[in-house]
mmCIF file of C-alpha atoms and ligand atoms in Angstrom:
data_model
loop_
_atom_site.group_PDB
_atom_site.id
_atom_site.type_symbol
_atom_site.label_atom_id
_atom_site.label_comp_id
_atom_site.label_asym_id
_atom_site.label_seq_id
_atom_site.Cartn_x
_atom_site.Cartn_y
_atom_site.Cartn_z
ATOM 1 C CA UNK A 1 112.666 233.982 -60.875
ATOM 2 C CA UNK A 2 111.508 237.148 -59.125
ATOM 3 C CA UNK A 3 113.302 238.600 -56.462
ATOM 4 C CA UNK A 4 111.361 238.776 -53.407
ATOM 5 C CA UNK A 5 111.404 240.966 -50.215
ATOM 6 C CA UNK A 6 110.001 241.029 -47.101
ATOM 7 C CA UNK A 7 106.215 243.217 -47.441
ATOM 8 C CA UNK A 8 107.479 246.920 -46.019
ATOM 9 C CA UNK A 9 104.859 246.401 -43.200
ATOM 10 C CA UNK A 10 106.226 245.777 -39.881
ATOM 11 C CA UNK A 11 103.928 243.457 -38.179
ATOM 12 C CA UNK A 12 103.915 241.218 -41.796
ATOM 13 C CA UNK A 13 105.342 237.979 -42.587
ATOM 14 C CA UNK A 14 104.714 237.628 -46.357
ATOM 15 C CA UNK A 15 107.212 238.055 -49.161
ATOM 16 C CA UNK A 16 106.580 240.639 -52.096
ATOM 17 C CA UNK A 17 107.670 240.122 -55.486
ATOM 18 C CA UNK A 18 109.287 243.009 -56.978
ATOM 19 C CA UNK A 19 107.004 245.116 -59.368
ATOM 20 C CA UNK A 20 103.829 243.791 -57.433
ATOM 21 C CA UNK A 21 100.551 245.240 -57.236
ATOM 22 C CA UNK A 22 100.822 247.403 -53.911
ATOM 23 C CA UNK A 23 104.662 248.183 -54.223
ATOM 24 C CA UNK A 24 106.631 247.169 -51.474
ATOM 25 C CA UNK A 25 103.631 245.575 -49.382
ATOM 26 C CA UNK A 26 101.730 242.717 -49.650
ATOM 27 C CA UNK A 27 98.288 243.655 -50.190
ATOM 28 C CA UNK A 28 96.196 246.792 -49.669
ATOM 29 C CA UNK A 29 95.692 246.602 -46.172
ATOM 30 C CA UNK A 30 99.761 246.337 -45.658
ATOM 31 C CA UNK A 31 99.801 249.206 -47.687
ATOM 32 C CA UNK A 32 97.117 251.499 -45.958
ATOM 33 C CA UNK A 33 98.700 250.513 -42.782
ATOM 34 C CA UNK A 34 101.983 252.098 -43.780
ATOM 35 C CA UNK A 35 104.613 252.051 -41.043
ATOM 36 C CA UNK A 36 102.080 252.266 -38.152
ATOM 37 C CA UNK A 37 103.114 250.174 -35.453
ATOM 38 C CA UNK A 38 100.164 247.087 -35.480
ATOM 39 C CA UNK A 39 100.431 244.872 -32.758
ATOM 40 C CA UNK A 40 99.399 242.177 -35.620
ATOM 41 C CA UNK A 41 99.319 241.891 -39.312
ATOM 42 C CA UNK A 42 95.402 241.285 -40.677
ATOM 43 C CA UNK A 43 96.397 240.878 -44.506
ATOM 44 C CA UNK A 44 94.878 237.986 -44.132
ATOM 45 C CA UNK A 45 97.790 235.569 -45.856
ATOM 46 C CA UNK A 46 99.043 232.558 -44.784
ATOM 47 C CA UNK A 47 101.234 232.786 -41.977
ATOM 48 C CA UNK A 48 100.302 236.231 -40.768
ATOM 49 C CA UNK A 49 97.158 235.649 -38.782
HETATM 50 ZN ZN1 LIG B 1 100.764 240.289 -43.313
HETATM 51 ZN ZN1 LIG B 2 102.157 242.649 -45.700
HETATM 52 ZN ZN1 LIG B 3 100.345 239.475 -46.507
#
């Protein structure tokens, strides 16, 4: 089983696997986004919209 953090992003809810596609974020936007300050995540996952 994968260990599994919480995506880098502060305004996101999702988990990342380790080794995923976009690192310690979620998905691209999480990852463009950075550590900017978002009032809301828009990755568009479950739970984080
Ligand atoms: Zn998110
Ligand atoms: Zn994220
Ligand atoms: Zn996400």
């Amino acid at each position: 089983m994968a260990n599994t953090t919480k995506c880098a992003h502060p305004a996101c809810n999702c988990t990342v696997s380790d080794g995923g596609p976009f690192g310690k974020y979620c998905s691209e936007h999480c990852r463009e986004a950075g550590d900017q300050t978002e009032l809301m995540c828009d990755c568009k996952h479950p739970g984080c919209r």
